[in-house]
Amino acid sequence: QVQLVESGGGLVQPGGSLRLSCANSGSSFSTNAMGWYRQAPGKERELVAAIISGGSTNYTDSVKGRFTISRDNAKNTVYLQMNSLEPEDTAVYYCYADIVNYRRTIRRYWGQGTQVTVSS
């Protein structure tokens, strides 16, 4: 049973840093892309960063140079290091993983969401 468990959100002052983690506690054949979306109040959910199994990454323009996504395939975990945080980064952050099961079908799974609040 695949389950994505997030951790690392919280309250931080502008200019501060947070590191989000998302671990798959279940078993699977393999994992393709992993990444993070966020949703701020009154706004649509947006893709923040993604990383494929080979290590290539992409970021939304507003976080380039400030956020870094990485993954540990041995631990089935994806991370989001967030530096120079701004109030505009305040949102609920959701991780996802495109899991390949033992029948070789692919399904996207989601974490439960973690609140990130940037405020003085």
Tab-separated table of N, CA and C in Angstrom:
chain	number	residue	atom	x	y	z
A	1	GLN	N	0.847	-1.179	0.000
A	1	GLN	CA	0.000	0.000	0.000
A	1	GLN	C	0.893	1.244	0.000
A	2	VAL	N	0.772	2.050	-1.051
A	2	VAL	CA	1.573	3.274	-1.146
A	2	VAL	C	0.955	4.349	-0.278
A	3	GLN	N	1.760	5.012	0.506
A	3	GLN	CA	1.316	6.155	1.291
A	3	GLN	C	2.445	7.156	1.349
A	4	LEU	N	2.143	8.389	0.939
A	4	LEU	CA	3.126	9.460	0.977
A	4	LEU	C	2.924	10.266	2.249
A	5	VAL	N	3.975	10.372	3.038
A	5	VAL	CA	3.905	11.076	4.314
A	5	VAL	C	4.837	12.280	4.262
A	6	GLU	N	4.241	13.455	4.429
A	6	GLU	CA	4.999	14.703	4.377
A	6	GLU	C	5.389	15.175	5.773
A	7	SER	N	6.480	15.935	5.817
A	7	SER	CA	6.891	16.566	7.060
A	7	SER	C	7.720	17.792	6.731
A	8	GLY	N	7.868	18.685	7.710
A	8	GLY	CA	8.787	19.796	7.569
A	8	GLY	C	8.176	21.175	7.410
A	9	GLY	N	6.861	21.271	7.323
A	9	GLY	CA	6.252	22.591	7.193
A	9	GLY	C	6.304	23.351	8.508
A	10	GLY	N	5.829	24.598	8.465
A	10	GLY	CA	5.805	25.385	9.681
A	10	GLY	C	5.787	26.869	9.397
A	11	LEU	N	6.049	27.635	10.441
A	11	LEU	CA	6.076	29.092	10.369
A	11	LEU	C	7.526	29.567	10.342
A	12	VAL	N	7.837	30.447	9.405
A	12	VAL	CA	9.193	30.959	9.284
A	12	VAL	C	9.118	32.432	8.897
A	13	GLN	N	10.125	33.189	9.292
A	13	GLN	CA	10.173	34.603	8.941
A	13	GLN	C	10.652	34.783	7.504
A	14	PRO	N	10.302	35.888	6.877
A	14	PRO	CA	10.817	36.156	5.530
A	14	PRO	C	12.344	36.094	5.511
A	15	GLY	N	12.869	35.459	4.460
A	15	GLY	CA	14.303	35.255	4.351
A	15	GLY	C	14.789	33.965	4.972
A	16	GLY	N	13.915	33.294	5.699
A	16	GLY	CA	14.290	32.045	6.353
A	16	GLY	C	14.235	30.846	5.427
A	17	SER	N	14.473	29.662	6.020
A	17	SER	CA	14.531	28.420	5.245
A	17	SER	C	13.694	27.338	5.906
A	18	LEU	N	13.198	26.444	5.069
A	18	LEU	CA	12.522	25.231	5.527
A	18	LEU	C	12.885	24.100	4.577
A	19	ARG	N	12.831	22.887	5.093
A	19	ARG	CA	13.058	21.718	4.260
A	19	ARG	C	11.872	20.777	4.407
A	20	LEU	N	11.193	20.518	3.302
A	20	LEU	CA	10.077	19.586	3.293
A	20	LEU	C	10.562	18.205	2.865
A	21	SER	N	9.961	17.188	3.454
A	21	SER	CA	10.260	15.805	3.087
A	21	SER	C	8.963	15.079	2.770
A	22	CYS	N	9.068	14.106	1.886
A	22	CYS	CA	7.901	13.304	1.512
A	22	CYS	C	8.395	11.882	1.267
A	23	ALA	N	7.956	10.958	2.101
A	23	ALA	CA	8.438	9.582	2.022
A	23	ALA	C	7.301	8.632	1.659
A	24	ASN	N	7.616	7.700	0.777
A	24	ASN	CA	6.668	6.635	0.425
A	24	ASN	C	6.885	5.473	1.382
A	25	SER	N	5.890	5.223	2.221
A	25	SER	CA	6.053	4.182	3.227
A	25	SER	C	5.679	2.800	2.713
A	26	GLY	N	5.179	2.697	1.482
A	26	GLY	CA	4.778	1.413	0.933
A	26	GLY	C	5.785	0.873	-0.058
A	27	SER	N	5.432	-0.206	-0.708
A	27	SER	CA	6.328	-0.806	-1.688
A	27	SER	C	5.759	-0.633	-3.086
A	28	SER	N	6.649	-0.602	-4.070
A	28	SER	CA	6.238	-0.450	-5.455
A	28	SER	C	7.338	-0.992	-6.348
A	29	PHE	N	7.016	-1.136	-7.624
A	29	PHE	CA	8.036	-1.597	-8.563
A	29	PHE	C	9.080	-0.514	-8.772
A	30	SER	N	8.612	0.705	-9.061
A	30	SER	CA	9.529	1.834	-9.231
A	30	SER	C	8.736	3.129	-9.108
A	31	THR	N	9.463	4.230	-9.107
A	31	THR	CA	8.852	5.558	-9.026
A	31	THR	C	9.386	6.405	-10.155
A	32	ASN	N	8.492	6.990	-10.916
A	32	ASN	CA	8.922	7.901	-11.977
A	32	ASN	C	9.109	9.297	-11.400
A	33	ALA	N	8.333	10.241	-11.843
A	33	ALA	CA	8.500	11.619	-11.366
A	33	ALA	C	7.981	11.763	-9.938
A	34	MET	N	8.615	12.662	-9.202
A	34	MET	CA	8.163	13.088	-7.883
A	34	MET	C	8.226	14.602	-7.862
A	35	GLY	N	7.424	15.199	-7.016
A	35	GLY	CA	7.473	16.661	-6.995
A	35	GLY	C	6.574	17.272	-5.952
A	36	TRP	N	6.440	18.591	-6.073
A	36	TRP	CA	5.663	19.364	-5.109
A	36	TRP	C	4.770	20.360	-5.828
A	37	TYR	N	3.530	20.417	-5.384
A	37	TYR	CA	2.602	21.466	-5.757
A	37	TYR	C	2.338	22.300	-4.506
A	38	ARG	N	1.759	23.469	-4.721
A	38	ARG	CA	1.298	24.272	-3.588
A	38	ARG	C	0.011	24.960	-3.952
A	39	GLN	N	-0.764	25.262	-2.908
A	39	GLN	CA	-2.014	25.978	-3.109
A	39	GLN	C	-2.180	27.010	-2.019
A	40	ALA	N	-2.221	28.260	-2.437
A	40	ALA	CA	-2.446	29.372	-1.518
A	40	ALA	C	-3.945	29.667	-1.456
A	41	PRO	N	-4.414	30.295	-0.367
A	41	PRO	CA	-5.841	30.608	-0.256
A	41	PRO	C	-6.341	31.426	-1.439
A	42	GLY	N	-7.417	30.969	-2.037
A	42	GLY	CA	-8.006	31.692	-3.151
A	42	GLY	C	-7.304	31.528	-4.476
A	43	LYS	N	-6.276	30.668	-4.517
A	43	LYS	CA	-5.527	30.476	-5.758
A	43	LYS	C	-5.586	29.014	-6.180
A	44	GLU	N	-5.291	28.796	-7.452
A	44	GLU	CA	-5.256	27.433	-7.960
A	44	GLU	C	-3.965	26.735	-7.519
A	45	ARG	N	-4.029	25.410	-7.486
A	45	ARG	CA	-2.832	24.642	-7.160
A	45	ARG	C	-1.827	24.804	-8.300
A	46	GLU	N	-0.556	25.050	-7.963
A	46	GLU	CA	0.469	25.219	-8.976
A	46	GLU	C	1.638	24.270	-8.707
A	47	LEU	N	2.263	23.841	-9.801
A	47	LEU	CA	3.448	22.999	-9.684
A	47	LEU	C	4.621	23.864	-9.254
A	48	VAL	N	5.298	23.457	-8.191
A	48	VAL	CA	6.450	24.202	-7.688
A	48	VAL	C	7.741	23.629	-8.267
A	49	ALA	N	7.911	22.320	-8.154
A	49	ALA	CA	9.139	21.681	-8.612
A	49	ALA	C	8.873	20.208	-8.847
A	50	ALA	N	9.650	19.631	-9.773
A	50	ALA	CA	9.523	18.216	-10.077
A	50	ALA	C	10.893	17.643	-10.386
A	51	ILE	N	11.033	16.345	-10.134
A	51	ILE	CA	12.283	15.655	-10.422
A	51	ILE	C	11.940	14.256	-10.935
A	52	ILE	N	12.564	13.890	-12.052
A	52	ILE	CA	12.292	12.571	-12.613
A	52	ILE	C	13.312	11.565	-12.074
A	53	SER	N	13.113	10.308	-12.394
A	53	SER	CA	13.956	9.270	-11.815
A	53	SER	C	15.420	9.436	-12.198
A	54	GLY	N	15.696	10.021	-13.366
A	54	GLY	CA	17.077	10.223	-13.788
A	54	GLY	C	17.753	11.413	-13.141
A	55	GLY	N	16.969	12.238	-12.450
A	55	GLY	CA	17.541	13.363	-11.726
A	55	GLY	C	17.281	14.727	-12.339
A	56	SER	N	16.721	14.786	-13.546
A	56	SER	CA	16.424	16.090	-14.140
A	56	SER	C	15.329	16.783	-13.346
A	57	THR	N	15.451	18.098	-13.250
A	57	THR	CA	14.522	18.884	-12.438
A	57	THR	C	13.917	20.024	-13.241
A	58	ASN	N	12.765	20.479	-12.770
A	58	ASN	CA	12.230	21.733	-13.301
A	58	ASN	C	11.503	22.456	-12.178
A	59	TYR	N	11.462	23.782	-12.302
A	59	TYR	CA	10.913	24.644	-11.265
A	59	TYR	C	10.008	25.692	-11.892
A	60	THR	N	9.033	26.123	-11.122
A	60	THR	CA	8.274	27.279	-11.555
A	60	THR	C	9.174	28.508	-11.414
A	61	ASP	N	8.965	29.498	-12.257
A	61	ASP	CA	9.882	30.635	-12.324
A	61	ASP	C	10.054	31.346	-10.981
A	62	SER	N	9.001	31.442	-10.206
A	62	SER	CA	9.049	32.244	-8.981
A	62	SER	C	9.947	31.644	-7.901
A	63	VAL	N	10.331	30.376	-8.029
A	63	VAL	CA	11.166	29.759	-6.994
A	63	VAL	C	12.573	29.424	-7.497
A	64	LYS	N	12.832	29.661	-8.758
A	64	LYS	CA	14.157	29.347	-9.307
A	64	LYS	C	15.232	30.129	-8.561
A	65	GLY	N	16.287	29.425	-8.192
A	65	GLY	CA	17.378	30.044	-7.454
A	65	GLY	C	17.172	30.074	-5.959
A	66	ARG	N	15.963	29.750	-5.500
A	66	ARG	CA	15.677	29.760	-4.063
A	66	ARG	C	15.342	28.362	-3.538
A	67	PHE	N	14.645	27.569	-4.343
A	67	PHE	CA	14.227	26.225	-3.938
A	67	PHE	C	15.065	25.183	-4.672
A	68	THR	N	15.307	24.068	-3.992
A	68	THR	CA	16.009	22.948	-4.605
A	68	THR	C	15.268	21.654	-4.299
A	69	ILE	N	14.937	20.916	-5.343
A	69	ILE	CA	14.290	19.617	-5.166
A	69	ILE	C	15.335	18.516	-5.334
A	70	SER	N	15.221	17.490	-4.525
A	70	SER	CA	16.127	16.350	-4.623
A	70	SER	C	15.381	15.087	-4.212
A	71	ARG	N	15.963	13.946	-4.507
A	71	ARG	CA	15.319	12.692	-4.121
A	71	ARG	C	16.358	11.665	-3.714
A	72	ASP	N	15.957	10.795	-2.811
A	72	ASP	CA	16.784	9.676	-2.395
A	72	ASP	C	16.021	8.423	-2.790
A	73	ASN	N	16.422	7.800	-3.888
A	73	ASN	CA	15.671	6.660	-4.402
A	73	ASN	C	15.719	5.468	-3.441
A	74	ALA	N	16.810	5.332	-2.724
A	74	ALA	CA	16.919	4.211	-1.784
A	74	ALA	C	15.910	4.352	-0.646
A	75	LYS	N	15.581	5.593	-0.303
A	75	LYS	CA	14.634	5.850	0.780
A	75	LYS	C	13.241	6.192	0.265
A	76	ASN	N	13.072	6.194	-1.067
A	76	ASN	CA	11.770	6.567	-1.664
A	76	ASN	C	11.270	7.898	-1.116
A	77	THR	N	12.183	8.862	-1.057
A	77	THR	CA	11.869	10.151	-0.445
A	77	THR	C	12.250	11.290	-1.382
A	78	VAL	N	11.394	12.307	-1.407
A	78	VAL	CA	11.691	13.520	-2.153
A	78	VAL	C	11.745	14.681	-1.159
A	79	TYR	N	12.645	15.606	-1.415
A	79	TYR	CA	12.867	16.749	-0.533
A	79	TYR	C	12.664	18.052	-1.303
A	80	LEU	N	12.299	19.083	-0.573
A	80	LEU	CA	12.244	20.427	-1.139
A	80	LEU	C	12.914	21.370	-0.145
A	81	GLN	N	14.127	21.799	-0.496
A	81	GLN	CA	14.839	22.789	0.313
A	81	GLN	C	14.400	24.168	-0.141
A	82	MET	N	13.852	24.936	0.775
A	82	MET	CA	13.322	26.256	0.449
A	82	MET	C	14.113	27.315	1.206
A	83	ASN	N	14.814	28.144	0.461
A	83	ASN	CA	15.609	29.224	1.045
A	83	ASN	C	15.035	30.575	0.623
A	84	SER	N	15.471	31.613	1.320
A	84	SER	CA	15.030	32.985	1.008
A	84	SER	C	13.510	33.041	0.845
A	85	LEU	N	12.825	32.466	1.797
A	85	LEU	CA	11.370	32.389	1.706
A	85	LEU	C	10.733	33.773	1.757
A	86	GLU	N	9.652	33.904	1.012
A	86	GLU	CA	8.921	35.161	0.904
A	86	GLU	C	7.478	34.935	1.348
A	87	PRO	N	6.797	35.979	1.778
A	87	PRO	CA	5.385	35.810	2.168
A	87	PRO	C	4.541	35.179	1.056
A	88	GLU	N	4.906	35.428	-0.190
A	88	GLU	CA	4.171	34.862	-1.323
A	88	GLU	C	4.328	33.341	-1.432
A	89	ASP	N	5.265	32.774	-0.682
A	89	ASP	CA	5.434	31.317	-0.676
A	89	ASP	C	4.468	30.633	0.286
A	90	THR	N	3.734	31.414	1.050
A	90	THR	CA	2.774	30.852	1.996
A	90	THR	C	1.704	30.055	1.260
A	91	ALA	N	1.562	28.797	1.657
A	91	ALA	CA	0.617	27.910	0.971
A	91	ALA	C	0.633	26.549	1.662
A	92	VAL	N	-0.301	25.706	1.268
A	92	VAL	CA	-0.215	24.289	1.625
A	92	VAL	C	0.557	23.593	0.516
A	93	TYR	N	1.584	22.867	0.894
A	93	TYR	CA	2.443	22.182	-0.066
A	93	TYR	C	2.082	20.691	-0.090
A	94	TYR	N	1.885	20.180	-1.303
A	94	TYR	CA	1.517	18.781	-1.503
A	94	TYR	C	2.591	18.084	-2.335
A	95	CYS	N	3.085	16.964	-1.838
A	95	CYS	CA	4.003	16.200	-2.668
A	95	CYS	C	3.212	15.192	-3.501
A	96	TYR	N	3.818	14.733	-4.568
A	96	TYR	CA	3.214	13.680	-5.381
A	96	TYR	C	4.306	12.731	-5.860
A	97	ALA	N	3.873	11.557	-6.244
A	97	ALA	CA	4.793	10.577	-6.810
A	97	ALA	C	4.044	9.748	-7.843
A	98	ASP	N	4.651	9.574	-8.982
A	98	ASP	CA	4.084	8.719	-10.040
A	98	ASP	C	4.666	7.322	-9.859
A	99	ILE	N	3.853	6.460	-9.277
A	99	ILE	CA	4.304	5.136	-8.855
A	99	ILE	C	3.967	4.095	-9.919
A	100	VAL	N	4.944	3.257	-10.219
A	100	VAL	CA	4.723	2.109	-11.097
A	100	VAL	C	4.544	0.882	-10.206
A	101	ASN	N	3.366	0.248	-10.299
A	101	ASN	CA	3.162	-0.919	-9.440
A	101	ASN	C	3.680	-2.184	-10.126
A	102	TYR	N	3.488	-3.312	-9.455
A	102	TYR	CA	4.069	-4.558	-9.949
A	102	TYR	C	3.362	-5.096	-11.182
A	103	ARG	N	2.224	-4.497	-11.546
A	103	ARG	CA	1.574	-4.832	-12.814
A	103	ARG	C	2.045	-3.911	-13.935
A	104	ARG	N	2.964	-2.995	-13.581
A	104	ARG	CA	3.540	-2.042	-14.535
A	104	ARG	C	2.534	-0.967	-14.952
A	105	THR	N	1.541	-0.705	-14.132
A	105	THR	CA	0.663	0.433	-14.375
A	105	THR	C	1.121	1.604	-13.509
A	106	ILE	N	0.832	2.824	-13.977
A	106	ILE	CA	1.304	4.031	-13.285
A	106	ILE	C	0.119	4.776	-12.690
A	107	ARG	N	0.302	5.217	-11.470
A	107	ARG	CA	-0.729	6.000	-10.802
A	107	ARG	C	-0.051	7.108	-9.999
A	108	ARG	N	-0.673	8.283	-9.986
A	108	ARG	CA	-0.149	9.400	-9.189
A	108	ARG	C	-0.755	9.335	-7.788
A	109	TYR	N	0.129	9.410	-6.808
A	109	TYR	CA	-0.281	9.458	-5.409
A	109	TYR	C	0.075	10.831	-4.836
A	110	TRP	N	-0.674	11.225	-3.807
A	110	TRP	CA	-0.494	12.539	-3.198
A	110	TRP	C	-0.243	12.410	-1.704
A	111	GLY	N	0.566	13.345	-1.188
A	111	GLY	CA	0.714	13.472	0.240
A	111	GLY	C	-0.467	14.212	0.841
A	112	GLN	N	-0.470	14.306	2.168
A	112	GLN	CA	-1.614	14.889	2.872
A	112	GLN	C	-1.579	16.413	2.890
A	113	GLY	N	-0.453	16.985	2.523
A	113	GLY	CA	-0.308	18.432	2.536
A	113	GLY	C	0.324	18.915	3.835
A	114	THR	N	1.175	19.920	3.713
A	114	THR	CA	1.798	20.519	4.892
A	114	THR	C	1.795	22.031	4.727
A	115	GLN	N	1.440	22.732	5.789
A	115	GLN	CA	1.302	24.193	5.735
A	115	GLN	C	2.667	24.849	5.875
A	116	VAL	N	2.943	25.775	4.980
A	116	VAL	CA	4.122	26.636	5.077
A	116	VAL	C	3.620	28.072	5.182
A	117	THR	N	4.003	28.748	6.244
A	117	THR	CA	3.599	30.132	6.463
A	117	THR	C	4.849	30.978	6.631
A	118	VAL	N	4.950	32.005	5.788
A	118	VAL	CA	6.091	32.921	5.837
A	118	VAL	C	5.562	34.272	6.301
A	119	SER	N	5.950	34.639	7.505
A	119	SER	CA	5.408	35.863	8.091
A	119	SER	C	6.320	36.356	9.199
A	120	SER	N	6.355	37.684	9.349
A	120	SER	CA	7.142	38.259	10.437
A	120	SER	C	6.261	38.491	11.662
